[in-house]
């Protein structure tokens, strides 16, 4: 207060404006910053300090939320993403000037998957359409229709160009992608088919539904070998599925927070993994040990010892765990979360060894590049971001 105070002071006799001069100052008060009331950031017109962005590449070709990402299994830079703008894109890691649009869907692109040999990409949309793309040229190879509801997921046969898709209309469809030909339709579920896949040996199909059942099918005959339902299985819709590398076990998660292991040959529930307290969002067998990992909206990643059906490690997050993947056959796994963070975890110690910032909204899907050097994540913030993970091998 070294300068005179220029605000007018009115005395009781209202003699007009009276100003204080230096001699009227009794003592000066030093105002601590902590005494000043906070001003709303919006009123000040300034944004809060932005979080660091750890990504090495951002793909911004989409104009709406992103739902799905797939990295080519054979081409270390090729990525496909899809989202709520009814589009997909092929693009390349660290080649910001190149992209090829995946057109033709009339609703959100909900699922993408590369064939095992990397030659083809399947795109599934909420419009009920599955489209097959040549990954070399980026051209549309064929469009596959049939389902009357949106496509929930697409998967490829492990050793051929046969594609499988689950629909909201409670059916599962199978086509030959080289010929664009219908092969089979699997009906029996009572609600949307939320998850599904071929077994790694290609001889069986497992599908799960909002009807709280798992069904096991013969792909050639279309026969339904087993239906798994009721006690001790899930009480609410299935949300995620992983199948063991020897094609004998399916591990499923549900909205009810439960995780169950099923013998694919017998159709029997062989164990239950009990610990989560909210919907299971993601699940995967470990590639090189008798473990599995589950992520839940209860903000936990749990790494399970399957031989004892017990948690090895419980890894806490700030918000729900939406997606996860093992990093090749390494000890590391990666989670995407509703808090917009990507985290790398050491499965042996259960420690978080790296947190990647950059996204400003929920992460919906993650995928690892063919050479394991990069992780690509997509978010409701409308961006795909690339993070370098080469050190975690």
mmCIF file of C-alpha atoms in Angstrom:
data_model
loop_
_atom_site.group_PDB
_atom_site.id
_atom_site.type_symbol
_atom_site.label_atom_id
_atom_site.label_comp_id
_atom_site.label_asym_id
_atom_site.label_seq_id
_atom_site.Cartn_x
_atom_site.Cartn_y
_atom_site.Cartn_z
ATOM 1 C CA UNK A 1 0.000 0.000 0.000
ATOM 2 C CA UNK A 2 2.765 2.472 -0.876
ATOM 3 C CA UNK A 3 0.498 4.563 -3.084
ATOM 4 C CA UNK A 4 -2.554 6.497 -1.905
ATOM 5 C CA UNK A 5 -5.869 4.682 -1.908
ATOM 6 C CA UNK A 6 -7.973 6.138 -4.673
ATOM 7 C CA UNK A 7 -11.355 4.729 -3.761
ATOM 8 C CA UNK A 8 -13.779 7.453 -2.644
ATOM 9 C CA UNK A 9 -14.708 7.535 1.060
ATOM 10 C CA UNK A 10 -18.022 9.140 2.037
ATOM 11 C CA UNK A 11 -18.255 10.643 5.533
ATOM 12 C CA UNK A 12 -21.514 11.150 7.350
ATOM 13 C CA UNK A 13 -21.768 14.804 6.353
ATOM 14 C CA UNK A 14 -21.350 13.800 2.721
ATOM 15 C CA UNK A 15 -18.739 16.415 1.944
ATOM 16 C CA UNK A 16 -18.081 14.880 -1.450
ATOM 17 C CA UNK A 17 -15.027 12.746 -2.165
ATOM 18 C CA UNK A 18 -12.378 12.711 0.561
ATOM 19 C CA UNK A 19 -8.945 11.220 -0.229
ATOM 20 C CA UNK A 20 -6.411 9.834 2.236
ATOM 21 C CA UNK A 21 -2.883 11.162 2.025
ATOM 22 C CA UNK A 22 0.403 9.665 3.284
ATOM 23 C CA UNK A 23 0.040 11.152 6.787
ATOM 24 C CA UNK A 24 -3.288 9.348 7.315
ATOM 25 C CA UNK A 25 -1.707 5.881 6.996
ATOM 26 C CA UNK A 26 -1.549 4.293 10.444
ATOM 27 C CA UNK A 27 0.260 1.074 9.458
ATOM 28 C CA UNK A 28 0.768 -1.049 6.397
ATOM 29 C CA UNK A 29 -0.484 -4.642 6.221
ATOM 30 C CA UNK A 30 1.381 -7.233 4.149
ATOM 31 C CA UNK A 31 -1.162 -9.473 2.460
ATOM 32 C CA UNK A 32 -0.134 -13.109 2.185
ATOM 33 C CA UNK A 33 -1.156 -14.816 -1.061
ATOM 34 C CA UNK A 34 -2.950 -17.418 1.031
ATOM 35 C CA UNK A 35 -5.309 -14.686 2.337
ATOM 36 C CA UNK A 36 -6.513 -13.760 -1.127
ATOM 37 C CA UNK A 37 -9.741 -15.576 -2.033
ATOM 38 C CA UNK A 38 -9.420 -17.996 -4.964
ATOM 39 C CA UNK A 39 -10.802 -16.721 -8.235
ATOM 40 C CA UNK A 40 -12.520 -19.206 -10.531
ATOM 41 C CA UNK A 41 -10.131 -20.114 -13.350
ATOM 42 C CA UNK A 42 -12.904 -19.538 -15.912
ATOM 43 C CA UNK A 43 -13.469 -15.990 -14.664
ATOM 44 C CA UNK A 44 -9.792 -15.253 -15.067
ATOM 45 C CA UNK A 45 -9.876 -16.591 -18.618
ATOM 46 C CA UNK A 46 -6.787 -18.727 -17.985
ATOM 47 C CA UNK A 47 -6.637 -22.522 -18.150
ATOM 48 C CA UNK A 48 -5.182 -24.648 -15.378
ATOM 49 C CA UNK A 49 -1.640 -25.875 -15.901
ATOM 50 C CA UNK A 50 -1.824 -28.590 -18.586
ATOM 51 C CA UNK A 51 -0.607 -32.078 -17.708
ATOM 52 C CA UNK A 52 2.533 -33.278 -19.477
ATOM 53 C CA UNK A 53 1.943 -35.129 -22.730
ATOM 54 C CA UNK A 54 4.195 -38.185 -22.853
ATOM 55 C CA UNK A 55 3.069 -39.323 -26.312
ATOM 56 C CA UNK A 56 5.503 -39.395 -29.224
ATOM 57 C CA UNK A 57 2.759 -39.112 -31.878
ATOM 58 C CA UNK A 58 -0.874 -37.953 -31.806
ATOM 59 C CA UNK A 59 -3.336 -38.933 -34.548
ATOM 60 C CA UNK A 60 -6.080 -36.318 -34.814
ATOM 61 C CA UNK A 61 -7.898 -37.373 -38.008
ATOM 62 C CA UNK A 62 -11.106 -38.275 -36.180
ATOM 63 C CA UNK A 63 -13.805 -35.739 -35.292
ATOM 64 C CA UNK A 64 -15.546 -37.634 -32.488
ATOM 65 C CA UNK A 65 -14.915 -40.140 -29.691
ATOM 66 C CA UNK A 66 -12.661 -43.108 -30.470
ATOM 67 C CA UNK A 67 -13.689 -46.642 -29.545
ATOM 68 C CA UNK A 68 -11.250 -49.083 -31.097
ATOM 69 C CA UNK A 69 -7.616 -49.467 -32.151
ATOM 70 C CA UNK A 70 -5.691 -52.310 -33.786
ATOM 71 C CA UNK A 71 -1.979 -52.474 -34.623
ATOM 72 C CA UNK A 72 -0.961 -54.642 -37.556
ATOM 73 C CA UNK A 73 0.588 -57.958 -36.429
ATOM 74 C CA UNK A 74 3.141 -57.806 -39.280
ATOM 75 C CA UNK A 75 3.782 -54.126 -40.097
ATOM 76 C CA UNK A 76 5.310 -52.345 -37.097
ATOM 77 C CA UNK A 77 4.042 -48.876 -38.052
ATOM 78 C CA UNK A 78 0.542 -49.606 -39.403
ATOM 79 C CA UNK A 79 -2.400 -48.752 -37.133
ATOM 80 C CA UNK A 80 -6.175 -48.701 -37.632
ATOM 81 C CA UNK A 81 -8.566 -46.673 -35.465
ATOM 82 C CA UNK A 82 -12.349 -46.249 -35.453
ATOM 83 C CA UNK A 83 -14.890 -44.151 -33.635
ATOM 84 C CA UNK A 84 -18.083 -42.203 -33.284
ATOM 85 C CA UNK A 85 -17.565 -40.137 -36.456
ATOM 86 C CA UNK A 86 -18.621 -43.275 -38.437
ATOM 87 C CA UNK A 87 -15.097 -43.545 -39.827
ATOM 88 C CA UNK A 88 -11.953 -45.529 -39.473
ATOM 89 C CA UNK A 89 -8.437 -44.639 -40.565
ATOM 90 C CA UNK A 90 -5.302 -46.482 -41.471
ATOM 91 C CA UNK A 91 -2.298 -44.412 -40.353
ATOM 92 C CA UNK A 92 1.366 -44.927 -39.544
ATOM 93 C CA UNK A 93 3.275 -44.366 -36.313
ATOM 94 C CA UNK A 94 5.573 -41.320 -36.629
ATOM 95 C CA UNK A 95 4.373 -40.591 -40.179
ATOM 96 C CA UNK A 96 1.980 -37.768 -39.447
ATOM 97 C CA UNK A 97 1.381 -36.847 -43.088
ATOM 98 C CA UNK A 98 -0.110 -40.204 -44.133
ATOM 99 C CA UNK A 99 -3.594 -41.603 -43.545
ATOM 100 C CA UNK A 100 -6.156 -43.617 -45.496
ATOM 101 C CA UNK A 101 -9.833 -43.407 -44.629
ATOM 102 C CA UNK A 102 -12.015 -46.428 -43.858
ATOM 103 C CA UNK A 103 -15.325 -45.305 -45.352
ATOM 104 C CA UNK A 104 -18.776 -46.733 -45.869
ATOM 105 C CA UNK A 105 -20.080 -47.213 -42.331
ATOM 106 C CA UNK A 106 -23.278 -45.343 -41.500
ATOM 107 C CA UNK A 107 -22.799 -45.500 -37.737
ATOM 108 C CA UNK A 108 -19.915 -45.670 -35.251
ATOM 109 C CA UNK A 109 -16.998 -47.948 -36.112
ATOM 110 C CA UNK A 110 -17.059 -50.144 -33.020
ATOM 111 C CA UNK A 111 -14.517 -52.877 -33.719
ATOM 112 C CA UNK A 112 -11.388 -53.426 -35.814
ATOM 113 C CA UNK A 113 -9.205 -56.509 -36.246
ATOM 114 C CA UNK A 114 -6.297 -57.442 -38.514
ATOM 115 C CA UNK A 115 -6.112 -60.951 -39.923
ATOM 116 C CA UNK A 116 -3.290 -63.048 -38.457
ATOM 117 C CA UNK A 117 -1.152 -62.576 -41.598
ATOM 118 C CA UNK A 118 -1.773 -58.805 -41.547
ATOM 119 C CA UNK A 119 -3.138 -58.779 -45.116
ATOM 120 C CA UNK A 120 -6.724 -57.845 -44.259
ATOM 121 C CA UNK A 121 -8.540 -55.622 -41.779
ATOM 122 C CA UNK A 122 -12.133 -56.197 -40.680
ATOM 123 C CA UNK A 123 -14.158 -53.183 -39.563
ATOM 124 C CA UNK A 124 -17.421 -53.621 -37.683
ATOM 125 C CA UNK A 125 -19.959 -50.858 -37.167
ATOM 126 C CA UNK A 126 -23.057 -50.147 -35.118
ATOM 127 C CA UNK A 127 -24.797 -50.078 -38.533
ATOM 128 C CA UNK A 128 -24.578 -53.910 -38.591
ATOM 129 C CA UNK A 129 -22.024 -53.936 -41.412
ATOM 130 C CA UNK A 130 -18.670 -55.734 -41.509
ATOM 131 C CA UNK A 131 -16.232 -54.463 -44.134
ATOM 132 C CA UNK A 132 -12.994 -56.125 -45.257
ATOM 133 C CA UNK A 133 -10.041 -53.980 -46.287
ATOM 134 C CA UNK A 134 -6.819 -54.764 -48.145
ATOM 135 C CA UNK A 135 -4.111 -53.399 -45.848
ATOM 136 C CA UNK A 136 -1.561 -52.920 -48.641
ATOM 137 C CA UNK A 137 -3.731 -50.730 -50.871
ATOM 138 C CA UNK A 138 -6.215 -49.521 -48.254
ATOM 139 C CA UNK A 139 -9.015 -50.478 -50.667
ATOM 140 C CA UNK A 140 -12.335 -52.059 -49.718
ATOM 141 C CA UNK A 141 -12.284 -55.765 -50.595
ATOM 142 C CA UNK A 142 -15.882 -56.626 -49.699
ATOM 143 C CA UNK A 143 -18.808 -55.683 -47.490
ATOM 144 C CA UNK A 144 -20.484 -58.407 -45.433
ATOM 145 C CA UNK A 145 -24.058 -57.990 -44.292
ATOM 146 C CA UNK A 146 -26.586 -60.138 -42.470
ATOM 147 C CA UNK A 147 -26.762 -59.002 -38.852
ATOM 148 C CA UNK A 148 -29.760 -56.817 -38.047
ATOM 149 C CA UNK A 149 -28.100 -55.154 -35.045
ATOM 150 C CA UNK A 150 -24.875 -53.309 -34.426
ATOM 151 C CA UNK A 151 -21.582 -55.219 -34.514
ATOM 152 C CA UNK A 152 -20.085 -55.688 -31.032
ATOM 153 C CA UNK A 153 -16.788 -57.334 -32.097
ATOM 154 C CA UNK A 154 -14.940 -58.870 -35.043
ATOM 155 C CA UNK A 155 -12.323 -61.654 -34.874
ATOM 156 C CA UNK A 156 -10.300 -63.668 -37.384
ATOM 157 C CA UNK A 157 -9.658 -67.387 -37.615
ATOM 158 C CA UNK A 158 -6.033 -67.928 -36.453
ATOM 159 C CA UNK A 159 -4.982 -69.536 -39.734
ATOM 160 C CA UNK A 160 -7.147 -68.188 -42.520
ATOM 161 C CA UNK A 161 -9.276 -65.409 -43.921
ATOM 162 C CA UNK A 162 -12.426 -66.425 -42.074
ATOM 163 C CA UNK A 163 -13.997 -63.632 -40.029
ATOM 164 C CA UNK A 164 -16.422 -63.876 -37.110
ATOM 165 C CA UNK A 165 -18.683 -61.120 -35.769
ATOM 166 C CA UNK A 166 -21.091 -60.820 -32.845
ATOM 167 C CA UNK A 167 -24.177 -58.632 -33.064
ATOM 168 C CA UNK A 168 -26.598 -56.785 -30.813
ATOM 169 C CA UNK A 169 -29.360 -58.854 -32.470
ATOM 170 C CA UNK A 170 -28.136 -61.906 -30.445
ATOM 171 C CA UNK A 171 -26.558 -63.690 -33.443
ATOM 172 C CA UNK A 172 -22.985 -64.514 -34.479
ATOM 173 C CA UNK A 173 -21.969 -64.550 -38.166
ATOM 174 C CA UNK A 174 -19.070 -66.160 -40.009
ATOM 175 C CA UNK A 175 -17.872 -65.343 -43.529
ATOM 176 C CA UNK A 176 -15.059 -66.222 -45.921
ATOM 177 C CA UNK A 177 -13.407 -62.838 -46.417
ATOM 178 C CA UNK A 178 -11.508 -63.801 -49.590
ATOM 179 C CA UNK A 179 -14.744 -64.653 -51.397
ATOM 180 C CA UNK A 180 -17.055 -62.324 -49.465
ATOM 181 C CA UNK A 181 -19.169 -65.416 -48.825
ATOM 182 C CA UNK A 182 -21.500 -66.258 -45.939
ATOM 183 C CA UNK A 183 -20.432 -69.449 -44.124
ATOM 184 C CA UNK A 184 -22.596 -69.800 -41.025
ATOM 185 C CA UNK A 185 -24.825 -68.059 -38.517
ATOM 186 C CA UNK A 186 -24.916 -69.092 -34.861
ATOM 187 C CA UNK A 187 -28.159 -68.335 -33.028
ATOM 188 C CA UNK A 188 -29.180 -69.211 -29.498
ATOM 189 C CA UNK A 189 -28.185 -66.293 -27.322
ATOM 190 C CA UNK A 190 -31.068 -64.337 -25.819
ATOM 191 C CA UNK A 191 -29.443 -60.915 -25.966
ATOM 192 C CA UNK A 192 -26.586 -58.938 -27.503
ATOM 193 C CA UNK A 193 -23.463 -61.052 -28.148
ATOM 194 C CA UNK A 194 -20.913 -58.892 -26.354
ATOM 195 C CA UNK A 195 -17.785 -61.082 -26.670
ATOM 196 C CA UNK A 196 -16.486 -63.937 -28.768
ATOM 197 C CA UNK A 197 -13.516 -65.532 -30.482
ATOM 198 C CA UNK A 198 -12.070 -68.610 -32.109
ATOM 199 C CA UNK A 199 -9.918 -70.845 -29.937
ATOM 200 C CA UNK A 200 -6.213 -70.577 -30.911
ATOM 201 C CA UNK A 201 -6.386 -73.992 -32.627
ATOM 202 C CA UNK A 202 -9.273 -72.683 -34.769
ATOM 203 C CA UNK A 203 -11.488 -75.669 -33.988
ATOM 204 C CA UNK A 204 -14.006 -74.049 -31.645
ATOM 205 C CA UNK A 205 -15.869 -70.769 -31.175
ATOM 206 C CA UNK A 206 -16.695 -69.279 -27.754
ATOM 207 C CA UNK A 207 -19.279 -66.487 -27.436
ATOM 208 C CA UNK A 208 -20.668 -64.598 -24.451
ATOM 209 C CA UNK A 209 -23.761 -62.475 -24.146
ATOM 210 C CA UNK A 210 -25.714 -59.962 -22.128
ATOM 211 C CA UNK A 211 -27.950 -62.962 -21.344
ATOM 212 C CA UNK A 212 -25.254 -64.059 -18.814
ATOM 213 C CA UNK A 213 -24.341 -67.224 -20.785
ATOM 214 C CA UNK A 214 -21.264 -68.540 -22.565
ATOM 215 C CA UNK A 215 -21.864 -70.725 -25.614
ATOM 216 C CA UNK A 216 -19.352 -73.064 -27.220
ATOM 217 C CA UNK A 217 -19.854 -73.845 -30.912
ATOM 218 C CA UNK A 218 -18.538 -76.079 -33.664
ATOM 219 C CA UNK A 219 -17.605 -73.654 -36.469
ATOM 220 C CA UNK A 220 -18.134 -76.128 -39.305
ATOM 221 C CA UNK A 221 -21.475 -77.639 -38.311
ATOM 222 C CA UNK A 222 -22.828 -74.620 -36.448
ATOM 223 C CA UNK A 223 -23.708 -76.979 -33.595
ATOM 224 C CA UNK A 224 -23.900 -75.565 -30.085
ATOM 225 C CA UNK A 225 -21.704 -77.911 -28.013
ATOM 226 C CA UNK A 226 -22.281 -76.328 -24.581
ATOM 227 C CA UNK A 227 -24.254 -73.577 -22.865
ATOM 228 C CA UNK A 228 -22.777 -72.391 -19.573
ATOM 229 C CA UNK A 229 -25.317 -70.608 -17.364
ATOM 230 C CA UNK A 230 -26.738 -70.415 -13.870
ATOM 231 C CA UNK A 231 -24.971 -71.143 -10.592
ATOM 232 C CA UNK A 232 -21.982 -71.099 -10.202
ATOM 233 C CA UNK A 233 -21.624 -68.999 -13.392
ATOM 234 C CA UNK A 234 -22.300 -65.274 -13.935
ATOM 235 C CA UNK A 235 -25.559 -63.624 -12.869
ATOM 236 C CA UNK A 236 -25.263 -60.655 -15.262
ATOM 237 C CA UNK A 237 -24.082 -60.011 -18.812
ATOM 238 C CA UNK A 238 -20.623 -61.063 -19.950
ATOM 239 C CA UNK A 239 -18.184 -58.257 -20.756
ATOM 240 C CA UNK A 240 -14.845 -59.890 -21.623
ATOM 241 C CA UNK A 241 -13.288 -63.179 -22.670
ATOM 242 C CA UNK A 242 -9.806 -64.691 -22.982
ATOM 243 C CA UNK A 243 -8.910 -68.194 -24.185
ATOM 244 C CA UNK A 244 -5.824 -70.164 -23.131
ATOM 245 C CA UNK A 245 -3.094 -70.799 -25.705
ATOM 246 C CA UNK A 246 -3.785 -74.569 -25.619
ATOM 247 C CA UNK A 247 -7.485 -73.917 -26.456
ATOM 248 C CA UNK A 248 -8.737 -75.768 -23.352
ATOM 249 C CA UNK A 249 -9.860 -72.955 -21.032
ATOM 250 C CA UNK A 250 -12.027 -69.847 -21.363
ATOM 251 C CA UNK A 251 -11.890 -67.128 -18.726
ATOM 252 C CA UNK A 252 -14.837 -64.704 -18.666
ATOM 253 C CA UNK A 253 -15.727 -61.530 -16.795
ATOM 254 C CA UNK A 254 -19.114 -60.013 -16.153
ATOM 255 C CA UNK A 255 -20.960 -56.876 -15.115
ATOM 256 C CA UNK A 256 -21.587 -58.651 -11.797
ATOM 257 C CA UNK A 257 -17.872 -58.398 -10.896
ATOM 258 C CA UNK A 258 -17.258 -62.147 -11.103
ATOM 259 C CA UNK A 259 -14.617 -64.031 -13.086
ATOM 260 C CA UNK A 260 -15.088 -67.714 -13.986
ATOM 261 C CA UNK A 261 -12.941 -70.281 -15.760
ATOM 262 C CA UNK A 262 -14.651 -72.800 -18.036
ATOM 263 C CA UNK A 263 -13.314 -76.048 -19.482
ATOM 264 C CA UNK A 264 -14.105 -75.644 -23.188
ATOM 265 C CA UNK A 265 -14.218 -79.415 -23.804
ATOM 266 C CA UNK A 266 -16.638 -80.271 -21.001
ATOM 267 C CA UNK A 267 -18.476 -76.963 -20.635
ATOM 268 C CA UNK A 268 -17.959 -77.062 -16.862
ATOM 269 C CA UNK A 269 -16.990 -74.139 -14.598
ATOM 270 C CA UNK A 270 -13.658 -75.243 -13.127
ATOM 271 C CA UNK A 271 -12.824 -72.245 -10.920
ATOM 272 C CA UNK A 272 -13.963 -68.793 -9.877
ATOM 273 C CA UNK A 273 -11.726 -65.804 -9.194
ATOM 274 C CA UNK A 274 -13.303 -63.760 -6.417
ATOM 275 C CA UNK A 275 -12.042 -60.316 -5.407
ATOM 276 C CA UNK A 276 -13.421 -57.566 -7.668
ATOM 277 C CA UNK A 277 -16.373 -55.484 -6.477
ATOM 278 C CA UNK A 278 -17.572 -53.937 -9.761
ATOM 279 C CA UNK A 279 -17.955 -54.747 -13.461
ATOM 280 C CA UNK A 280 -15.011 -56.585 -15.059
ATOM 281 C CA UNK A 281 -13.967 -54.631 -18.153
ATOM 282 C CA UNK A 282 -10.960 -56.560 -19.480
ATOM 283 C CA UNK A 283 -9.308 -59.940 -19.041
ATOM 284 C CA UNK A 284 -6.312 -61.740 -20.520
ATOM 285 C CA UNK A 285 -4.287 -64.891 -19.936
ATOM 286 C CA UNK A 286 -0.580 -64.322 -19.358
ATOM 287 C CA UNK A 287 1.416 -65.451 -22.416
ATOM 288 C CA UNK A 288 4.114 -67.378 -20.582
ATOM 289 C CA UNK A 289 2.943 -68.309 -17.093
ATOM 290 C CA UNK A 290 -0.167 -69.807 -15.399
ATOM 291 C CA UNK A 291 -1.487 -66.369 -14.589
ATOM 292 C CA UNK A 292 -4.221 -64.068 -15.794
ATOM 293 C CA UNK A 293 -4.966 -60.369 -15.398
ATOM 294 C CA UNK A 294 -8.330 -58.680 -14.898
ATOM 295 C CA UNK A 295 -9.301 -55.009 -14.883
ATOM 296 C CA UNK A 296 -12.456 -53.651 -13.283
ATOM 297 C CA UNK A 297 -14.451 -50.505 -12.697
ATOM 298 C CA UNK A 298 -13.539 -51.006 -9.017
ATOM 299 C CA UNK A 299 -10.252 -49.245 -9.985
ATOM 300 C CA UNK A 300 -8.166 -52.406 -9.656
ATOM 301 C CA UNK A 301 -5.975 -54.512 -11.887
ATOM 302 C CA UNK A 302 -5.572 -57.975 -10.367
ATOM 303 C CA UNK A 303 -2.894 -60.426 -11.451
ATOM 304 C CA UNK A 304 -4.073 -63.947 -10.615
ATOM 305 C CA UNK A 305 -2.237 -67.164 -9.845
ATOM 306 C CA UNK A 306 -4.546 -69.572 -11.668
ATOM 307 C CA UNK A 307 -3.140 -72.688 -10.005
ATOM 308 C CA UNK A 308 -4.402 -71.416 -6.657
ATOM 309 C CA UNK A 309 -7.254 -69.176 -7.972
ATOM 310 C CA UNK A 310 -5.846 -66.366 -5.834
ATOM 311 C CA UNK A 311 -4.559 -62.820 -6.458
ATOM 312 C CA UNK A 312 -0.771 -62.474 -6.812
ATOM 313 C CA UNK A 313 -0.946 -58.685 -6.975
ATOM 314 C CA UNK A 314 -3.633 -56.030 -6.703
ATOM 315 C CA UNK A 315 -2.715 -52.844 -8.566
ATOM 316 C CA UNK A 316 -4.683 -49.716 -7.651
ATOM 317 C CA UNK A 317 -5.744 -47.069 -10.174
ATOM 318 C CA UNK A 318 -7.278 -43.608 -9.745
ATOM 319 C CA UNK A 319 -10.383 -44.668 -11.728
ATOM 320 C CA UNK A 320 -11.784 -47.756 -13.447
ATOM 321 C CA UNK A 321 -9.545 -50.031 -15.549
ATOM 322 C CA UNK A 322 -11.020 -50.153 -19.061
ATOM 323 C CA UNK A 323 -8.499 -52.138 -21.122
ATOM 324 C CA UNK A 324 -5.289 -54.126 -20.693
ATOM 325 C CA UNK A 325 -2.710 -56.073 -22.649
ATOM 326 C CA UNK A 326 0.447 -58.025 -21.902
ATOM 327 C CA UNK A 327 3.528 -56.588 -23.588
ATOM 328 C CA UNK A 328 4.474 -59.540 -25.759
ATOM 329 C CA UNK A 329 5.859 -62.379 -23.643
ATOM 330 C CA UNK A 330 7.570 -59.975 -21.217
ATOM 331 C CA UNK A 331 6.845 -59.578 -17.512
ATOM 332 C CA UNK A 332 5.093 -56.272 -18.204
ATOM 333 C CA UNK A 333 1.460 -55.496 -18.802
ATOM 334 C CA UNK A 334 -0.233 -52.251 -19.741
ATOM 335 C CA UNK A 335 -3.561 -50.823 -18.618
ATOM 336 C CA UNK A 336 -5.770 -48.041 -19.931
ATOM 337 C CA UNK A 337 -8.013 -46.286 -17.448
ATOM 338 C CA UNK A 338 -11.046 -44.038 -17.149
ATOM 339 C CA UNK A 339 -8.688 -41.365 -15.775
ATOM 340 C CA UNK A 340 -7.027 -41.051 -19.199
ATOM 341 C CA UNK A 341 -3.726 -42.580 -18.061
ATOM 342 C CA UNK A 342 -1.792 -45.484 -19.562
ATOM 343 C CA UNK A 343 0.193 -47.442 -16.966
ATOM 344 C CA UNK A 344 2.927 -50.055 -17.293
ATOM 345 C CA UNK A 345 2.997 -52.701 -14.554
ATOM 346 C CA UNK A 346 5.645 -55.244 -13.572
ATOM 347 C CA UNK A 347 3.625 -58.438 -13.142
ATOM 348 C CA UNK A 348 6.252 -60.017 -10.888
ATOM 349 C CA UNK A 349 6.328 -57.239 -8.285
ATOM 350 C CA UNK A 350 2.904 -55.705 -8.934
ATOM 351 C CA UNK A 351 4.535 -52.258 -9.153
ATOM 352 C CA UNK A 352 3.561 -49.493 -11.559
ATOM 353 C CA UNK A 353 6.817 -48.734 -13.377
ATOM 354 C CA UNK A 354 5.547 -45.993 -15.715
ATOM 355 C CA UNK A 355 2.510 -43.730 -16.049
ATOM 356 C CA UNK A 356 1.890 -42.090 -19.426
ATOM 357 C CA UNK A 357 -0.150 -38.879 -19.507
ATOM 358 C CA UNK A 358 -1.640 -37.143 -22.525
ATOM 359 C CA UNK A 359 -5.277 -38.164 -22.892
ATOM 360 C CA UNK A 360 -7.965 -35.966 -21.348
ATOM 361 C CA UNK A 361 -10.762 -38.542 -21.191
ATOM 362 C CA UNK A 362 -11.504 -42.266 -20.784
ATOM 363 C CA UNK A 363 -9.198 -44.657 -22.663
ATOM 364 C CA UNK A 364 -11.328 -47.112 -24.628
ATOM 365 C CA UNK A 365 -8.807 -49.441 -26.261
ATOM 366 C CA UNK A 366 -5.062 -50.117 -26.474
ATOM 367 C CA UNK A 367 -2.857 -52.102 -28.873
ATOM 368 C CA UNK A 368 0.864 -52.882 -29.087
ATOM 369 C CA UNK A 369 2.869 -52.499 -32.313
ATOM 370 C CA UNK A 370 4.265 -55.629 -33.997
ATOM 371 C CA UNK A 371 7.830 -54.855 -32.883
ATOM 372 C CA UNK A 372 6.648 -54.125 -29.285
ATOM 373 C CA UNK A 373 8.265 -50.669 -29.390
ATOM 374 C CA UNK A 374 5.023 -48.673 -29.227
ATOM 375 C CA UNK A 375 1.668 -48.751 -27.522
ATOM 376 C CA UNK A 376 -1.272 -47.001 -29.192
ATOM 377 C CA UNK A 377 -4.264 -45.880 -27.114
ATOM 378 C CA UNK A 378 -7.577 -44.354 -28.188
ATOM 379 C CA UNK A 379 -9.828 -42.230 -26.025
ATOM 380 C CA UNK A 380 -13.182 -40.520 -25.773
ATOM 381 C CA UNK A 381 -11.110 -37.313 -26.145
ATOM 382 C CA UNK A 382 -11.094 -37.986 -29.918
ATOM 383 C CA UNK A 383 -7.370 -38.713 -30.252
ATOM 384 C CA UNK A 384 -5.117 -41.710 -30.689
ATOM 385 C CA UNK A 385 -1.786 -41.404 -28.921
ATOM 386 C CA UNK A 386 1.435 -43.348 -29.332
ATOM 387 C CA UNK A 387 3.678 -44.063 -26.340
ATOM 388 C CA UNK A 388 7.158 -45.543 -26.490
ATOM 389 C CA UNK A 389 7.445 -48.806 -24.528
ATOM 390 C CA UNK A 390 10.626 -50.282 -26.066
ATOM 391 C CA UNK A 391 12.422 -50.227 -22.697
ATOM 392 C CA UNK A 392 9.920 -52.710 -21.215
ATOM 393 C CA UNK A 393 10.968 -55.916 -22.942
#
